[in-house]
Short mmCIF file of C-alpha atoms in Angstrom, two decimals:
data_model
loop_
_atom_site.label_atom_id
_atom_site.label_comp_id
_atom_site.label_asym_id
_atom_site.label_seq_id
_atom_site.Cartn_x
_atom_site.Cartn_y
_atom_site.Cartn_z
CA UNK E 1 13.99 -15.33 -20.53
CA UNK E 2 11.96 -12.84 -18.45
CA UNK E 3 8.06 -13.66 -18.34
CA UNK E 4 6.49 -10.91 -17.26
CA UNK E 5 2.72 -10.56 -16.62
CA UNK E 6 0.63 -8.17 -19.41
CA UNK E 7 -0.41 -5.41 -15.96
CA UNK E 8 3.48 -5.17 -14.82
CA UNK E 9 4.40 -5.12 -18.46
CA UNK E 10 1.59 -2.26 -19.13
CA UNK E 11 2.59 -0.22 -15.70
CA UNK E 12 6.09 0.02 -17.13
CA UNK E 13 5.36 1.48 -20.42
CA UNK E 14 2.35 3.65 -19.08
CA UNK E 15 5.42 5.25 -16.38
CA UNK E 16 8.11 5.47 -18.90
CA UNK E 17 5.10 7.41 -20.99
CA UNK E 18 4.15 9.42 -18.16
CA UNK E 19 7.51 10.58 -17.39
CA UNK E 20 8.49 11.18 -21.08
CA UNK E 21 10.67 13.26 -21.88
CA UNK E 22 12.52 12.78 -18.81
CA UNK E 23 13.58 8.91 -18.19
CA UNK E 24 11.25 7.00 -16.26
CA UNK E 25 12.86 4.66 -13.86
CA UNK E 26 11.95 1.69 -11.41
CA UNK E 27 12.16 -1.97 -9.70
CA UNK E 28 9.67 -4.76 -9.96
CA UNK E 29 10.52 -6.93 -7.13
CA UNK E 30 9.94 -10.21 -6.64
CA UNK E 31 10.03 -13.52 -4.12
CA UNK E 32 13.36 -14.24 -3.65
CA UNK E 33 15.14 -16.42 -5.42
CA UNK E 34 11.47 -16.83 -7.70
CA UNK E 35 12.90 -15.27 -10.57
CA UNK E 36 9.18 -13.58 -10.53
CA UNK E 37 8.07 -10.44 -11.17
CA UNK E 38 5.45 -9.36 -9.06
CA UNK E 39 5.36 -6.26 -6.89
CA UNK E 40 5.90 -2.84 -9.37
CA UNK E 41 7.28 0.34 -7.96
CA UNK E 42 7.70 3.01 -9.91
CA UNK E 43 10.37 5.14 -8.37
CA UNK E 44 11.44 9.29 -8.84
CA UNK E 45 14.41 10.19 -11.42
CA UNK E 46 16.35 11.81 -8.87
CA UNK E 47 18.30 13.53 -12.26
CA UNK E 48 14.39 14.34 -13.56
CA UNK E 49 16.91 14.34 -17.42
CA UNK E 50 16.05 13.00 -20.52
CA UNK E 51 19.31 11.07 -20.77
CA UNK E 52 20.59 9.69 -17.13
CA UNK E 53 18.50 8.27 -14.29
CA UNK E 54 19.77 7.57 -10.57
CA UNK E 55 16.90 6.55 -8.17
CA UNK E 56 16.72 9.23 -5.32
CA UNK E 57 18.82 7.91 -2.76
CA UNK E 58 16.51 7.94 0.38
CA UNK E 59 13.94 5.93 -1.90
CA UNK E 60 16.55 3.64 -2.68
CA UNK E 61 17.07 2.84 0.90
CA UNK E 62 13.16 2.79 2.12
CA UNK E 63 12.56 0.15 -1.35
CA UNK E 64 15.46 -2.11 -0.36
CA UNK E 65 14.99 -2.42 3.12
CA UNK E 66 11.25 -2.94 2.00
CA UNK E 67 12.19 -5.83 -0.25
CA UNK E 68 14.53 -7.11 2.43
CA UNK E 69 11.57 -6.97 5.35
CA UNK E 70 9.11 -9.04 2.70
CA UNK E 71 12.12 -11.61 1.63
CA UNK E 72 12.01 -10.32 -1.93
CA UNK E 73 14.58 -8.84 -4.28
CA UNK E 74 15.12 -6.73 -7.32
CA UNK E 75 13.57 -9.00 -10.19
CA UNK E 76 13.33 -6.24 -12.99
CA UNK E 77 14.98 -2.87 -12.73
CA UNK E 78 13.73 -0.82 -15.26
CA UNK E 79 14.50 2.06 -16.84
CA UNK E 80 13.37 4.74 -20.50
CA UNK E 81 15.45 5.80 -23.14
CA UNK E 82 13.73 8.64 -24.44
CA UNK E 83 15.56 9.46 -27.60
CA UNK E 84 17.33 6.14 -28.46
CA UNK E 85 17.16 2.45 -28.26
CA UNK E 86 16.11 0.68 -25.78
CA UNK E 87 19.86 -1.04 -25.16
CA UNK E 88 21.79 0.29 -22.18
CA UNK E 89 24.25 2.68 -22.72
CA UNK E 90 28.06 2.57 -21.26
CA UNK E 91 26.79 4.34 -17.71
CA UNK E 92 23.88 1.98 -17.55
CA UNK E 93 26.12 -0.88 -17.63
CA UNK E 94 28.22 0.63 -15.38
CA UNK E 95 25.39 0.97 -13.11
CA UNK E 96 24.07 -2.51 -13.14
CA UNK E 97 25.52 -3.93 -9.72
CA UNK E 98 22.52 -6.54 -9.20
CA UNK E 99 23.48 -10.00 -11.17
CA UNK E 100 20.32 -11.91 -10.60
CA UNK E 101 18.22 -8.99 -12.30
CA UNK E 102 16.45 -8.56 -15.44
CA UNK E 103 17.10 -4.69 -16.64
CA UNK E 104 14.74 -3.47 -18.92
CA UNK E 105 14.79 -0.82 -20.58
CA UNK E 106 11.59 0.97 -22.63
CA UNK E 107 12.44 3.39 -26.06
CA UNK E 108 9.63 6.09 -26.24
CA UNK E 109 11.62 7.73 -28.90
CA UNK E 110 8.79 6.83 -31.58
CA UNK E 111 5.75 7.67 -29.47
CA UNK E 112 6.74 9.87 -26.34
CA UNK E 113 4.15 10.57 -24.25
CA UNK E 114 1.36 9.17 -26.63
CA UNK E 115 -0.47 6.03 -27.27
CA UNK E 116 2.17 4.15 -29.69
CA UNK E 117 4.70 1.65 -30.40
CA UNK E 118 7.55 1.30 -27.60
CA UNK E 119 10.44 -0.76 -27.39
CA UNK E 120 10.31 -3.05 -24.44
CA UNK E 121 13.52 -5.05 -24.38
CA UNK E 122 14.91 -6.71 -21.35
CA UNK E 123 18.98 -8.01 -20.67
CA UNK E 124 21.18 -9.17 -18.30
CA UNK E 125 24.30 -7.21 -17.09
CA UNK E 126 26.48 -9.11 -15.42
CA UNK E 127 30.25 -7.95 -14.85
CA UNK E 128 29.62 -5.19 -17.46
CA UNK E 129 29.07 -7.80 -19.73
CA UNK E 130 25.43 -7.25 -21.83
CA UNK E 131 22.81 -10.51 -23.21
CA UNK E 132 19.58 -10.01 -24.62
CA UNK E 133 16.70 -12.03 -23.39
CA UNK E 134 13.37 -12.96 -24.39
CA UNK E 135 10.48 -11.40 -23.14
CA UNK E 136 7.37 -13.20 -22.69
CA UNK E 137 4.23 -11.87 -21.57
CA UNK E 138 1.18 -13.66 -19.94
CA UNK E 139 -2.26 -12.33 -19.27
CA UNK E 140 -1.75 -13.66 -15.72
CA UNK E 141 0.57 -15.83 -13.79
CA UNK E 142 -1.70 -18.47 -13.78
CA UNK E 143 -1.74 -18.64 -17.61
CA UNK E 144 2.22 -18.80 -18.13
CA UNK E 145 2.40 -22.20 -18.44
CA UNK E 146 -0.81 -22.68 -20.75
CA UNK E 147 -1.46 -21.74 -24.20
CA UNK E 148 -2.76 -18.42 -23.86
CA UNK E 149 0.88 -16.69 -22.77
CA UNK E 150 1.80 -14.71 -25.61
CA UNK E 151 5.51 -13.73 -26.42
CA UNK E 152 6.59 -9.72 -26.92
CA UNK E 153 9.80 -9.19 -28.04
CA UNK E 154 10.27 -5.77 -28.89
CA UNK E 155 7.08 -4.44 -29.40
CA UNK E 156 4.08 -2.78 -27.28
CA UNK E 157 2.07 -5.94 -28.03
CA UNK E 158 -1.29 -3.21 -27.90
CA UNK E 159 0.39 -1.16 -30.08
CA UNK E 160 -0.07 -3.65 -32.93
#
């Protein structure tokens, strides 16, 4: 399962918005070994293309050796489908090379640009093979473990 607080979760969907109709992409990274989702970086679609993504390659590097410096790792690495589902496609499987992360991937097919409902699914890859995972979101780190976390699975939770 992938809890995610409701700020990361909102900075996701407001980039893949922003960068409708091209596909928004990105990491969230994380302490590592925390399984925690805590620093977002939204990064540049270095194929600026509705339907393929590759982060540019020098803001790869500076990100990784970033996460490296501050111990963390690649918790969530995120990505938009802009005309389809939010489930990763042969090349995005393809792609997925890190085995600890979460990908997630947001649909703006319904909504685009626009305040709207969004898909917001999140799986793991792991030797090209695909599972679907829960997404939970919490107001706040602090409130994961109490009653007020609230689960998403699927939806824009603001989008009603």
């Amino acid at each position: 399962m992938l809890t995610i607080d409701q700020a990361t979760y909102d900075a996701i969907v407001a980039h893949a918005r922003a960068d409708h109709p091209d596909e928004a992409c990105g990491i969230v990274a994380g302490p590592e070994g925390s399984d925690r989702p805590e620093r977002f970086v939204p990064m540049m679609n270095a194929e600026r293309s509705p339907t393929f993504y590759s982060f540019d390659s020098g803001e790869h590097y500076r990100v990784w050796n970033e996460m490296w410096e501050r111990d963390e790792e690649p918790v969530v690495i995120y990505h938009s489908h802009t005309a389809t589902e939010a489930y990763p496609s042969r090349t995005d499987i393809g792609l997925a090379k890190e085995p600890g992360a979460h990908y997630v991937l947001v649909s703006t097919r319904e909504s685009g640009s626009a305040d709207g409902p969004v898909e917001f699914r999140s799986y793991r890859i792991i030797d090209e093979a695909v599972t679907e995972e829960e997404v939970r979101v919490v107001p706040s780190y602090d409130s994961a473990s109490g009653p007020a976390g609230e689960a998403a699975t699927g939806a824009d939770p603001a989008a009603g």
